[in-house]
Short mmCIF file of C-alpha atoms and ligand atoms in Angstrom, two decimals:
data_model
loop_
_atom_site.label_atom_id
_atom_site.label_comp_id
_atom_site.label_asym_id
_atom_site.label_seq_id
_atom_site.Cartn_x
_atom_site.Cartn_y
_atom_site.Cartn_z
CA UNK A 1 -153.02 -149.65 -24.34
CA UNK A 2 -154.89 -149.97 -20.62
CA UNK A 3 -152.04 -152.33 -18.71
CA UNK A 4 -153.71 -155.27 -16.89
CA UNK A 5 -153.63 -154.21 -12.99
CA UNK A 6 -152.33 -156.97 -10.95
CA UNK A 7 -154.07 -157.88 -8.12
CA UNK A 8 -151.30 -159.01 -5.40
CA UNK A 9 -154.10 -158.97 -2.72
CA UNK A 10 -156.02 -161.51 -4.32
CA UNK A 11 -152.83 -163.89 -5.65
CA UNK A 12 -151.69 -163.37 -1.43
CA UNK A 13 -154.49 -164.74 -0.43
CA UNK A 14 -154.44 -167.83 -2.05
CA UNK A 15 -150.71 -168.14 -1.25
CA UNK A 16 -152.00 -167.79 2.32
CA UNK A 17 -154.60 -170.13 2.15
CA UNK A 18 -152.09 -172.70 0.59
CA UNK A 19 -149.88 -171.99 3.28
CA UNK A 20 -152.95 -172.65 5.65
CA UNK A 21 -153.79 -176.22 4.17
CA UNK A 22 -150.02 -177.15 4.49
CA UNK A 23 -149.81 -176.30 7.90
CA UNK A 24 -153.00 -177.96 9.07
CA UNK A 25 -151.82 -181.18 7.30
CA UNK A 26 -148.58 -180.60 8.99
CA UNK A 27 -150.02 -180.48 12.11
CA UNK A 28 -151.62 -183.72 11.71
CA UNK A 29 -148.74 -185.18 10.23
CA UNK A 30 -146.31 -184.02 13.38
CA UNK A 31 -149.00 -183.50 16.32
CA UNK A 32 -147.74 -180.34 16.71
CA UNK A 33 -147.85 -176.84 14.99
CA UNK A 34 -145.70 -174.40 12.74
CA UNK A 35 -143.84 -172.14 14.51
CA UNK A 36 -142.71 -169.02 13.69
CA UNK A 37 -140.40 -166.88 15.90
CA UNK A 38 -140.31 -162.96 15.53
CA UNK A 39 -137.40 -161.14 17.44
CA UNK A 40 -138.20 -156.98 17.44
CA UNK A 41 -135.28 -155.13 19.34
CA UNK A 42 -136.12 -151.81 19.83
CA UNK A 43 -139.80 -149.77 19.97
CA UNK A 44 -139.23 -148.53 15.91
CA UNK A 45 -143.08 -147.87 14.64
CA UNK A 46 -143.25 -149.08 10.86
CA UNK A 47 -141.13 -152.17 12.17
CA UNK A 48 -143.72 -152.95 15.01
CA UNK A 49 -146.64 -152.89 12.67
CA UNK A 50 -144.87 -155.19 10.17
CA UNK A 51 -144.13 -157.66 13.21
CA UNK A 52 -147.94 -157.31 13.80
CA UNK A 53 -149.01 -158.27 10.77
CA UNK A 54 -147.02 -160.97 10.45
CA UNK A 55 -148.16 -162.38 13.73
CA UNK A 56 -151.60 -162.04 12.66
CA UNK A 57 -151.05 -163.69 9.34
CA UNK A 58 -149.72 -166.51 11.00
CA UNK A 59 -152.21 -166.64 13.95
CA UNK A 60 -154.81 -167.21 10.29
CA UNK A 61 -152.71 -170.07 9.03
CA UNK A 62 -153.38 -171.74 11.69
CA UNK A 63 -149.06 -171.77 12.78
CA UNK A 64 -147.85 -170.46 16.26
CA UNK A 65 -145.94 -167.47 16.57
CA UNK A 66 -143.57 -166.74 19.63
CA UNK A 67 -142.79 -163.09 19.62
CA UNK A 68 -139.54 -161.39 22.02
CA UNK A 69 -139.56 -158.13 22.14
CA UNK A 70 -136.53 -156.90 23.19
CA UNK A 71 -135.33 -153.39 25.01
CA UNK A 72 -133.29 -151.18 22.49
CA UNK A 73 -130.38 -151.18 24.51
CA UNK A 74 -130.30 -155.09 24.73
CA UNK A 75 -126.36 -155.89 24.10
CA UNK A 76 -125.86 -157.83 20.46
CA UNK A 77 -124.28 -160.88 23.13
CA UNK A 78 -128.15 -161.26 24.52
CA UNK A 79 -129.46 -161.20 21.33
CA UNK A 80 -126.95 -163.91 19.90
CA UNK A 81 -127.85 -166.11 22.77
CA UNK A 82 -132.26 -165.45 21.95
CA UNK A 83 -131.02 -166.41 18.54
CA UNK A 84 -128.93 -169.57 19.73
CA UNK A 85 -131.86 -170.78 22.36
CA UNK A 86 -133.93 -170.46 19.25
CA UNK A 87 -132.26 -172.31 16.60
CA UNK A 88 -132.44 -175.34 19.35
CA UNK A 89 -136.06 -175.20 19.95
CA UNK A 90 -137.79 -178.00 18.15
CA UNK A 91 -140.96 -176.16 18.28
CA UNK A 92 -139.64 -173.22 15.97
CA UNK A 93 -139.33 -173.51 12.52
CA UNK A 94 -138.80 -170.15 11.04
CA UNK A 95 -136.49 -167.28 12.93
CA UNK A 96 -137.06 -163.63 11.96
CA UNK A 97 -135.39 -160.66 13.36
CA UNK A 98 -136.99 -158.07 11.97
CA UNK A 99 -134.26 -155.68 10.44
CA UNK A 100 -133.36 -152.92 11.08
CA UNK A 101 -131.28 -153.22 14.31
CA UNK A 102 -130.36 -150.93 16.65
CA UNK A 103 -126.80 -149.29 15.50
CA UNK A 104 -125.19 -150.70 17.75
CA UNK A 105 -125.71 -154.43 16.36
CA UNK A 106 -124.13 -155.72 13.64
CA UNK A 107 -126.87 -157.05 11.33
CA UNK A 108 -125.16 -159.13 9.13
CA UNK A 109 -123.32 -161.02 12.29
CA UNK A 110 -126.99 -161.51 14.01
CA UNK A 111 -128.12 -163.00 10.46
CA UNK A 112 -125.47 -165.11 10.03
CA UNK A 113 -126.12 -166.90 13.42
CA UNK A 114 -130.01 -167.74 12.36
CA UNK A 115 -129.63 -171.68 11.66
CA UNK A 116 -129.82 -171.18 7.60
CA UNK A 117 -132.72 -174.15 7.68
CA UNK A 118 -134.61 -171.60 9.94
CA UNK A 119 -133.65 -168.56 8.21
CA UNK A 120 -137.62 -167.91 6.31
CA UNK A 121 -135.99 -164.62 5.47
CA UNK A 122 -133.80 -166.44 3.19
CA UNK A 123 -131.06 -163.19 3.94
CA UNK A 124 -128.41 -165.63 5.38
CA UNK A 125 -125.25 -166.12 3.37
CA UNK A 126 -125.86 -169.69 3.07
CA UNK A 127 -129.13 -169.31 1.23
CA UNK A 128 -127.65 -166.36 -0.74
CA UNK A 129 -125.21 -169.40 -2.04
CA UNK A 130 -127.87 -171.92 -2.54
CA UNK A 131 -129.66 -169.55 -4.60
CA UNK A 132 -126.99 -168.55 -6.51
CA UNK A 133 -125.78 -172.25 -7.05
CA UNK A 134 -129.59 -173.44 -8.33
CA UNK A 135 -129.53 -175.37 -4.71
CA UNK A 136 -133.53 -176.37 -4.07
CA UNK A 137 -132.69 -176.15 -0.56
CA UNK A 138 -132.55 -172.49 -0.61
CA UNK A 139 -135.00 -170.50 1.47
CA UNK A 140 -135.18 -167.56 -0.70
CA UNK A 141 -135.93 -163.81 0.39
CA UNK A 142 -140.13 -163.44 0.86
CA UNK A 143 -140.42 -160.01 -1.44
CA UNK A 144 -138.55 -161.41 -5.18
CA UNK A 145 -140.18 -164.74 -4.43
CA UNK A 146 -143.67 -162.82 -4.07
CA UNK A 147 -142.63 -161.36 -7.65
CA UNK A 148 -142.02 -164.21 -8.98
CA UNK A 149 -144.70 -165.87 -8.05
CA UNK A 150 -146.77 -162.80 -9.80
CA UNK A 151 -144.79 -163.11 -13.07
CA UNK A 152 -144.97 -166.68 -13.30
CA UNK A 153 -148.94 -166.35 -12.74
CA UNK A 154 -149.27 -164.04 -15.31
CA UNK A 155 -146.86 -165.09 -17.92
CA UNK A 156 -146.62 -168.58 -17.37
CA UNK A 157 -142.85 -169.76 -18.67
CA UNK A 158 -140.47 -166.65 -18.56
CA UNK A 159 -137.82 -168.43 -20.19
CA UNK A 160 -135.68 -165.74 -23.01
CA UNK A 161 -137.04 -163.27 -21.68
CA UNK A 162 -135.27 -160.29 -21.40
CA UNK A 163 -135.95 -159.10 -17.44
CA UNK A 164 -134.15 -155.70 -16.17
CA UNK A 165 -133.86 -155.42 -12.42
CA UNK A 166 -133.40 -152.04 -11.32
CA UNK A 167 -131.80 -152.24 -7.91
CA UNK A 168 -128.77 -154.35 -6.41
CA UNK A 169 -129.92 -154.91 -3.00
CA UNK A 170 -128.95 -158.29 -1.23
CA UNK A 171 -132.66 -158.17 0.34
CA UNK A 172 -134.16 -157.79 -3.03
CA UNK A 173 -132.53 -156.92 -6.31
CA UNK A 174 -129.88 -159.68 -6.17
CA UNK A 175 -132.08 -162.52 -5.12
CA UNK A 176 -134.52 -161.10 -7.96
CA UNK A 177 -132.08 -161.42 -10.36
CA UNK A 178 -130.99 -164.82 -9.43
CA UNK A 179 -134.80 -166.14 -9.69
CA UNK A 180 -134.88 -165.07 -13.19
CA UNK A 181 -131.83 -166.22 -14.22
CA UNK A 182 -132.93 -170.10 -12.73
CA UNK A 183 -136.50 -169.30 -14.55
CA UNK A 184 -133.85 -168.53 -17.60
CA UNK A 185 -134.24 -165.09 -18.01
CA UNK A 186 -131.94 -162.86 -19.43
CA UNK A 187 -131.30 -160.77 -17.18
CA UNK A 188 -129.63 -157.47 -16.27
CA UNK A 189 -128.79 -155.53 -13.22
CA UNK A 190 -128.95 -151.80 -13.17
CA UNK A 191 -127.68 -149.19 -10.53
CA UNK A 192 -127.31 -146.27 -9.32
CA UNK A 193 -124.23 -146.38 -12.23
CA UNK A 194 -126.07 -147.64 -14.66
CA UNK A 195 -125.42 -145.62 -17.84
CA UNK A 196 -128.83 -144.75 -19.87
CA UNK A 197 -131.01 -146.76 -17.75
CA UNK A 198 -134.45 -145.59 -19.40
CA UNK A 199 -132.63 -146.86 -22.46
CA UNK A 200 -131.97 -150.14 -21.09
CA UNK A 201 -135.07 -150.06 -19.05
CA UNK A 202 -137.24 -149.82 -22.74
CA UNK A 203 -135.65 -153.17 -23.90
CA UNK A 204 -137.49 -155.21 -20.97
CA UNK A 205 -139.84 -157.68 -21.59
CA UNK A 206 -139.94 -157.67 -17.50
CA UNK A 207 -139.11 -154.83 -15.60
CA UNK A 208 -138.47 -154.85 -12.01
CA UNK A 209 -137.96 -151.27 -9.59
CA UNK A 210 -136.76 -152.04 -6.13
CA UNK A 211 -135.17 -148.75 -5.72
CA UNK A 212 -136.28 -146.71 -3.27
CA UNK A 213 -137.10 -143.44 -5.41
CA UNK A 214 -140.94 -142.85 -5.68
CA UNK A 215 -142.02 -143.05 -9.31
CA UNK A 216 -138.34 -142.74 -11.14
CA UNK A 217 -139.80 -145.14 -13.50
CA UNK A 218 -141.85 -143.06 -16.23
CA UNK A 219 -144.08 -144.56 -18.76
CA UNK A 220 -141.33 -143.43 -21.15
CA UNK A 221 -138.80 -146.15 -19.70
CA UNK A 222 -140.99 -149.26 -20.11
CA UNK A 223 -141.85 -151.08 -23.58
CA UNK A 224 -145.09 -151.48 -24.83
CA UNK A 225 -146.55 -155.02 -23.77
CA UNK A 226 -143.55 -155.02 -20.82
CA UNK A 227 -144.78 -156.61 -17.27
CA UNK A 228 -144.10 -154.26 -14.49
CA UNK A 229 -143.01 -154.96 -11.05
CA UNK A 230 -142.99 -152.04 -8.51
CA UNK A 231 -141.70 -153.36 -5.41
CA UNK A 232 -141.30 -150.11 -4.14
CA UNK A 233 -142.72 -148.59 -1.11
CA UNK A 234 -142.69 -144.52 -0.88
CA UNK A 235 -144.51 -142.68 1.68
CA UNK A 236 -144.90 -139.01 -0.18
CA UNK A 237 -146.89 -136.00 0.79
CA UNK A 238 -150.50 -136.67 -0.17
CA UNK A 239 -152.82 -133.77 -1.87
CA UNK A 240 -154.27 -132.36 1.77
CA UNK A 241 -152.11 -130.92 4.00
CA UNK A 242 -149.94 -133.36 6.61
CA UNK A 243 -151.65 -136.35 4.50
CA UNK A 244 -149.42 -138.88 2.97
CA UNK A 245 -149.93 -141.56 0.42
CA UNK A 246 -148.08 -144.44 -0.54
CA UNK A 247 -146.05 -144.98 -4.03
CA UNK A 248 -143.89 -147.12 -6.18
CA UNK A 249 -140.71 -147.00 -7.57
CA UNK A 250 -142.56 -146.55 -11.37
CA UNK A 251 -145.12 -143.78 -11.64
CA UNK A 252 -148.30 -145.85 -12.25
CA UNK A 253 -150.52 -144.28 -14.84
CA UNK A 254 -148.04 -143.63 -17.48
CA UNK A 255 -146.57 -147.02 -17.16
CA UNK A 256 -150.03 -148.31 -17.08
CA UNK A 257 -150.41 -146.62 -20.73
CA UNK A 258 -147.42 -148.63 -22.03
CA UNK A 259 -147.08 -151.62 -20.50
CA UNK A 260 -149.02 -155.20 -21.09
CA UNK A 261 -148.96 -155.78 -16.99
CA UNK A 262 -148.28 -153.66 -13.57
CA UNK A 263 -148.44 -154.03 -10.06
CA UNK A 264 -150.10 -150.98 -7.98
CA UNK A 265 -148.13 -149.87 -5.15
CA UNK A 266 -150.34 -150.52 -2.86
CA UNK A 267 -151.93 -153.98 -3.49
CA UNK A 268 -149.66 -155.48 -5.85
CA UNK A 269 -145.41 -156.92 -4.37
CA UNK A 270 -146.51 -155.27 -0.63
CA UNK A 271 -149.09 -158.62 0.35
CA UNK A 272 -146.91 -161.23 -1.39
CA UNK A 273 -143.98 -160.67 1.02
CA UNK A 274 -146.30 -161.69 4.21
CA UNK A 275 -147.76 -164.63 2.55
CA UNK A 276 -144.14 -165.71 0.96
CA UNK A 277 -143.65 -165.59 4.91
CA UNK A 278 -145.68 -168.10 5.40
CA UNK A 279 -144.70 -170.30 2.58
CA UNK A 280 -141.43 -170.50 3.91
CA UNK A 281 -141.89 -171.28 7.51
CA UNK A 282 -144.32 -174.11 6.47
CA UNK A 283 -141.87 -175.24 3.86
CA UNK A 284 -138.71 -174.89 6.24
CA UNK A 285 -141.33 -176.91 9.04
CA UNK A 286 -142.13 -179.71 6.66
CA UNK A 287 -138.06 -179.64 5.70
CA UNK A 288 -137.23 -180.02 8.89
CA UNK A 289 -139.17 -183.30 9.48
CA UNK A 290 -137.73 -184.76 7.02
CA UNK A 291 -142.02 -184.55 4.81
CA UNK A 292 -142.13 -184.02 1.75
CA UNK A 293 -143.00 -181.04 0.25
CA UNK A 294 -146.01 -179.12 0.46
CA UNK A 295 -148.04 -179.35 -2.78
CA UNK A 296 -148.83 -175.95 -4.46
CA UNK A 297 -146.19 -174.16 -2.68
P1 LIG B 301 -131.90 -150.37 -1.16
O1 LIG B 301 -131.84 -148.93 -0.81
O2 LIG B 301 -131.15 -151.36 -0.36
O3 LIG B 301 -131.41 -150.53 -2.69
C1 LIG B 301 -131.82 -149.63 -3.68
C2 LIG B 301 -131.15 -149.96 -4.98
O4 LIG B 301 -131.57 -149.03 -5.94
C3 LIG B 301 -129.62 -149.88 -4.91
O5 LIG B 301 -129.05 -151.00 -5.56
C4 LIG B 301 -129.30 -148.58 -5.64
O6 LIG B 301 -128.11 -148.62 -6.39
C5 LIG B 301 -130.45 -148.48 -6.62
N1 LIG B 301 -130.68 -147.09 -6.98
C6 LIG B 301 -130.83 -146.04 -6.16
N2 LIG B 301 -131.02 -144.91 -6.87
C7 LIG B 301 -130.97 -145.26 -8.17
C8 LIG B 301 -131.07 -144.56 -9.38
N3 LIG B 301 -131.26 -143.24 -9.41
N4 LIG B 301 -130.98 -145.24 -10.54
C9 LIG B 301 -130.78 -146.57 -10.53
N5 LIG B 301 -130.67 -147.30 -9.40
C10 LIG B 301 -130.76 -146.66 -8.24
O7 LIG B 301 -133.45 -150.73 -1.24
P2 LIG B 301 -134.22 -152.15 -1.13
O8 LIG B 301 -133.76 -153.06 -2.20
O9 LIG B 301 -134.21 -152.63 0.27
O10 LIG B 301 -135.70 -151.65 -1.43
C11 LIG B 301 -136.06 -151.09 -2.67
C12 LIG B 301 -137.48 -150.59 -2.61
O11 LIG B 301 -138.34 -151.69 -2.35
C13 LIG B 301 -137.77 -149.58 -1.49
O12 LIG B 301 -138.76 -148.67 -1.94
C14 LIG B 301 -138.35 -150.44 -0.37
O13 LIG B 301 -139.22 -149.70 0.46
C15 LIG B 301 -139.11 -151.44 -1.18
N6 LIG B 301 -139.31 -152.72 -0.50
C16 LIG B 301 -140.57 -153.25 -0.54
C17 LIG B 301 -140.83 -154.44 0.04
C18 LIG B 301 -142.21 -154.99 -0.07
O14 LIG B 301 -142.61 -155.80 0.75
N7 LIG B 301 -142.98 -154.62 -1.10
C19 LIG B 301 -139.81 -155.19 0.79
C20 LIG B 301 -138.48 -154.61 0.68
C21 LIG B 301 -138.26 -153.40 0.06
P3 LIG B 301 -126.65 -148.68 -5.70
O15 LIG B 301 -126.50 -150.10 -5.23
O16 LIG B 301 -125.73 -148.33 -6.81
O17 LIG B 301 -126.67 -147.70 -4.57
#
């Protein structure tokens, strides 16, 4: 068996385009535009490109972005009081400080001062409750909710399925697990501790990697017909010298030979996290003025 590729570009894109439509109607609704704040403290490459493209993907939605970027050595106080200024602007609707911070910040304390109504990275402990307690007010991390939205596409209702997460992290293996489990999954949450896990792994209907370990996954681990998420993203040395190429966390072409449905690493989780972006700042916007919300989103 040839697993169906799944095309995350092409499912982004109409996410984004959805996201477009909401904001344009928003816009009209309100007179004025979405707006997105990005906060980048420090000069760290791979985070600067990812603030880029965010900018740019919200510059083609048609929302405003307001972008600080902030000296490395900017004291956690000055970046508490961005964050406070911020979360009483009426003109932003979504607040993202893109992680990580410099050492001497304490992330979680910088988080946990983001309004949770403007939190669009859905990684402040209030919408880690809502999601947990099935609260629809939950703005829910952008990378599980891009899987999701995959899984759903392609296997319409998920419900008793059995879906192995592989990965605990509160950025993505938790609030992946706790999407399933509202979709009524059964699901289970493997570790670095996990005992047998290509054992456990083989009895997934769904299988999601968010580990960090390019290709751990082998076609061996994943049942035949199984859909596939890779959310990983593994820079490894490519076949010329000082080239590089990008993996997953599930080595693709074996998988591919087993399974009913994969994601390619890249193409497939990487573009839904951007336009998930999007979704939620134009959800949190419409939230926030009290309209209902957007349709198809
Ligand atoms: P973390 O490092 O925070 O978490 C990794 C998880 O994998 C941990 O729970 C860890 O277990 C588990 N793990 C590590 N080694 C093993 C092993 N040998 N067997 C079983 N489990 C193991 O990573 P993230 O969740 O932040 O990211 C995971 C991957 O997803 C990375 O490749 C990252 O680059 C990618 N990513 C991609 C995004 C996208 O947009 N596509 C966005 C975010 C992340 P334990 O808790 O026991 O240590």
């Amino acid at each position: 068996m040839t697993a169906k590729r799944i095309d995350g570009k092409a499912a982004a894109a109409d996410v984004r385009a959805s996201a477009g439509r909401a904001a344009a109607f928003f816009r009209a609704s309100t007179g004025r535009p979405v707006g997105l704040a990005t906060v980048l403290v420090g000069e760290d490459p791979a985070s600067e490109v990812y603030i880029r493209s965010k900018r740019v993907a919200c510059g083609e939605a048609a929302m405003e972005s307001f972008h600080y970027a902030l000296p490395a050595d900017t004291s956690e106080a000055d970046l508490l009081g961005l964050v406070a200024r911020l979360n009483a602007d009426p003109a932003v609707d979504g607040i993202l400080v893109q992680l990580p911070l410099p050492s001497h910040m304490d992330a979680a304390r910088v988080i946990d001062a983001i309004n949770p109504d403007k939190d669009v990275d859905g990684f402040h402990v209030v919408n880690a409750g809502r999601l947990a307690v099935g609260d629809p007010a939950a703005l829910v991390p952008c990378t599980p909710l891009g899987c999701l939205h995959l899984l759903k596409a392609e296997l319409g209702d998920l419900s008793g399925k059995h879906a192995v997460v592989i990965g605990r992290s509160n950025i993505v293996g938790k609030p992946m697990a706790m999407l399933l489990l509202a979709e009524s999954c059964t699901v289970t949450i493997a570790h670095s501790r996990t005992r047998d896990l290509p054992a456990l792994a083989r009895e997934a209907d769904i299988l999601v990697a968010a580990v960090g370990r390019p290709e751990m996954v082998r076609g061996e681990w994943v049942k035949p017909g199984a859909t596939v998420i890779d959310v990983g993203i593994n820079r490894v040395a490519g076949a010329e010298p000082r080239k590089t190429r990008l993996v997953g966390d599930v080595a693709y072409s074996g998988a591919a030979e087993v399974a009913g449905a994969i994601t390619p690493v890249p193409g497939g989780v990487g573009p839904m996290t951007i336009a998930m972006l999007l979704r939620n700042t134009v959800v949190a916007a419409h939230r926030r003025s009290g309209l209902p919300a957007p349709e198809g989103l």
